[in-house]
Coordinates of C-alpha atoms and ligand atoms in Angstrom, one line a residue:
M1 CA -30.6 -49.7 93.3
R2 CA -27.4 -47.7 93.6
V3 CA -27.8 -44.4 91.7
A4 CA -24.8 -42.1 91.2
I5 CA -24.5 -38.6 89.7
Y6 CA -21.4 -37.6 87.8
P7 CA -21.6 -33.7 87.7
G8 CA -19.5 -31.4 85.7
S9 CA -19.2 -28.5 83.2
F10 CA -18.2 -30.9 80.4
D11 CA -17.3 -27.9 78.2
P12 CA -16.6 -30.1 76.2
A13 CA -16.5 -33.6 77.6
T14 CA -13.1 -35.2 77.1
L15 CA -11.8 -38.8 76.9
G16 CA -10.9 -38.3 80.5
H17 CA -14.5 -37.7 81.4
M18 CA -15.5 -40.7 79.2
D19 CA -13.0 -42.9 81.1
V20 CA -14.6 -41.9 84.4
I21 CA -18.1 -42.6 83.0
E22 CA -17.1 -46.1 81.8
R23 CA -15.6 -46.9 85.2
A24 CA -18.6 -45.5 87.2
C25 CA -21.3 -47.3 85.1
Q26 CA -19.7 -50.6 86.0
V27 CA -19.8 -49.8 89.7
F28 CA -23.4 -48.3 90.0
D29 CA -26.7 -49.5 88.7
R30 CA -27.7 -46.1 87.2
L31 CA -25.3 -43.2 86.4
I32 CA -26.7 -39.7 85.8
V33 CA -24.2 -37.5 84.0
A34 CA -25.3 -34.1 85.0
V35 CA -24.2 -31.0 83.1
L36 CA -24.0 -27.8 85.1
V37 CA -25.9 -25.0 83.3
N38 CA -23.1 -22.8 84.6
R39 CA -24.4 -19.3 84.0
A40 CA -21.4 -17.7 85.8
K41 CA -18.7 -19.4 83.8
K42 CA -20.0 -18.5 80.4
P43 CA -19.3 -21.9 78.8
T44 CA -18.0 -22.2 75.2
F45 CA -20.8 -24.7 74.4
T46 CA -24.4 -24.3 75.3
T47 CA -26.0 -26.7 77.8
R48 CA -27.9 -28.3 75.0
E49 CA -24.6 -28.8 73.0
R50 CA -22.7 -30.2 76.0
M51 CA -25.6 -32.7 76.7
D52 CA -25.8 -33.7 73.1
F53 CA -22.0 -34.4 72.9
L54 CA -22.3 -36.6 76.0
R55 CA -25.4 -38.4 74.7
R56 CA -23.5 -39.3 71.6
M57 CA -20.6 -40.5 73.7
V58 CA -22.6 -42.7 76.0
R59 CA -25.0 -44.1 73.4
D60 CA -23.7 -47.7 74.0
L61 CA -23.9 -47.5 77.8
P62 CA -27.5 -48.5 78.7
N63 CA -27.4 -47.5 82.4
V64 CA -26.1 -44.0 81.7
E65 CA -28.3 -41.0 81.2
V66 CA -27.4 -37.4 80.5
T67 CA -29.3 -34.5 82.3
S68 CA -28.6 -30.9 83.2
F69 CA -28.9 -29.1 86.5
D70 CA -28.9 -25.5 87.9
G71 CA -28.3 -24.6 91.5
L72 CA -26.8 -26.8 94.2
L73 CA -25.6 -30.3 93.4
A74 CA -26.6 -31.5 96.8
D75 CA -30.2 -30.5 96.1
Y76 CA -30.1 -32.1 92.6
A77 CA -28.8 -35.4 94.1
R78 CA -31.6 -35.4 96.6
Q79 CA -34.2 -34.7 93.9
Q80 CA -32.8 -37.6 91.7
G81 CA -32.6 -40.0 94.6
A82 CA -28.9 -40.5 94.2
Q83 CA -26.8 -41.9 97.0
V84 CA -23.5 -41.1 95.4
I85 CA -21.7 -38.2 93.7
V86 CA -18.9 -39.5 91.4
K87 CA -15.9 -37.2 90.8
G88 CA -12.8 -38.0 88.7
L89 CA -9.4 -37.3 90.3
R90 CA -6.5 -36.7 88.0
G91 CA -3.9 -36.0 90.6
V92 CA -3.1 -34.1 93.9
S93 CA -3.8 -30.8 92.2
D94 CA -7.5 -31.7 92.0
F95 CA -7.6 -33.0 95.5
E96 CA -7.9 -29.8 97.7
Y97 CA -10.8 -28.4 95.6
E98 CA -12.6 -31.7 95.5
L99 CA -12.2 -32.2 99.2
Q100 CA -13.8 -28.9 99.9
M101 CA -16.7 -29.7 97.5
A102 CA -17.2 -33.2 99.0
L103 CA -17.3 -31.8 102.6
G104 CA -19.6 -29.0 101.5
N105 CA -21.9 -31.4 99.8
R106 CA -21.9 -33.7 102.8
I107 CA -23.1 -30.8 105.0
L108 CA -25.8 -29.8 102.5
N109 CA -27.0 -33.4 102.0
P110 CA -25.7 -35.9 104.6
S111 CA -27.3 -38.8 102.7
V112 CA -25.1 -38.4 99.7
E113 CA -21.5 -39.8 99.7
T114 CA -18.8 -38.6 97.3
V115 CA -16.7 -41.3 95.6
F116 CA -13.6 -40.5 93.7
L117 CA -12.5 -42.5 90.7
M118 CA -9.0 -42.3 89.3
S119 CA -9.0 -41.8 85.5
S120 CA -6.5 -43.7 83.4
D121 CA -3.0 -42.3 83.6
K122 CA -3.3 -41.4 79.9
Y123 CA -5.7 -38.7 80.8
I124 CA -4.0 -37.2 83.9
C125 CA -3.0 -34.0 82.2
L126 CA -6.1 -33.7 80.1
S127 CA -8.7 -30.9 80.6
S128 CA -11.5 -29.3 78.6
S129 CA -9.5 -26.1 78.5
M130 CA -6.6 -27.9 76.9
V131 CA -8.9 -29.3 74.2
K132 CA -10.3 -25.8 73.5
E133 CA -6.8 -24.3 73.2
I134 CA -5.7 -27.0 70.8
A135 CA -8.9 -26.7 68.8
Y136 CA -8.5 -22.9 68.7
H137 CA -5.1 -23.3 67.1
G138 CA -6.5 -25.8 64.6
G139 CA -4.6 -28.7 66.2
D140 CA -5.5 -32.4 66.2
I141 CA -7.8 -33.1 69.2
S142 CA -8.4 -36.8 68.3
G143 CA -6.2 -37.9 71.2
F144 CA -8.4 -35.9 73.7
V145 CA -12.1 -36.1 72.7
S146 CA -14.4 -38.8 71.4
P147 CA -14.6 -39.2 67.6
Q148 CA -18.3 -38.6 67.7
I149 CA -17.9 -34.9 68.7
I150 CA -14.6 -33.9 67.0
P151 CA -16.3 -32.2 63.9
D152 CA -18.6 -30.1 66.1
V153 CA -15.8 -29.0 68.5
M154 CA -13.6 -28.1 65.6
A155 CA -16.4 -26.3 63.8
R156 CA -17.0 -24.1 66.9
F157 CA -13.4 -22.9 66.9
A158 CA -13.3 -22.4 63.1
Q159 CA -16.4 -20.2 63.6
N160 CA -14.8 -18.4 66.5
A161 CA -11.3 -17.9 65.0
G162 CA -9.9 -14.5 66.1
K163 CA -12.3 -14.2 69.1
N164 CA -11.1 -14.8 72.7
V165 CA -11.2 -18.4 74.0
K166 CA -12.0 -19.2 77.6
Q167 CA -8.9 -20.6 79.3
R168 CA -10.4 -22.5 82.2
G169 CA -13.0 -25.2 82.6
Ligands
PNS1 O1 -16.4 -29.8 85.6 P1 -16.3 -28.8 86.8 O2 -16.5 -27.4 86.3 O3 -15.1 -29.0 87.6 O4 -17.6 -29.2 87.7 C1 -17.9 -28.5 88.9 C2 -19.2 -28.9 89.5 C3 -20.3 -28.8 88.4 C4 -19.2 -30.3 90.0 C5 -19.5 -27.9 90.6 O5 -19.2 -26.6 90.2 C6 -20.9 -28.0 91.2 O6 -21.3 -28.9 91.8 N1 -21.6 -26.9 91.0 C7 -23.0 -26.7 91.5 C8 -23.1 -25.7 92.7 C9 -22.7 -26.5 94.0 O7 -23.4 -27.4 94.4 N2 -21.5 -26.1 94.6 C10 -21.0 -26.8 95.7 C11 -21.3 -26.2 97.0 S1 -20.5 -27.3 98.2

């Protein structure tokens, strides 16, 4: 059984993330979407919220499960019995960072292989931080996130209006 982990901050998950999930779950028998608890980055959405958003998005994909992890991805992959780490590549700007991570993870856990999947060209310029900026200004995020989570994402920014919004992630 080929088990893959798709890790990320997912703060919040976008249609680009969903595109990678849909591709990966066709290639692997079991896909674990693993949300980084991410204490250092102070995410906009709690771990529980980010997992809940993803669970709503993957409800119709039976071989996908959503978990969270803290610490090193290489250790979590070992613990989950995963042979593969899946990462999405949007373009060359992602590559250098992803190469570093893949090589680091290979040293930490030589039995795990990183596989890159290209998201659809529609999502090449899409990021969670772009979604947050649009939501912060009350814009229409329906082209960027799944319909199941739009009201909750918008509600967070209505609630936060006037406060600072994280720009990266
Ligand atoms: O969605 P992101 O923020 O680009 O995801 C980054 C993530 C979660 C994949 C990365 O930060 C990660 O794996 N963090 C766990 C710590 C770790 O294992 N670092 C890599 C050392 S080589």
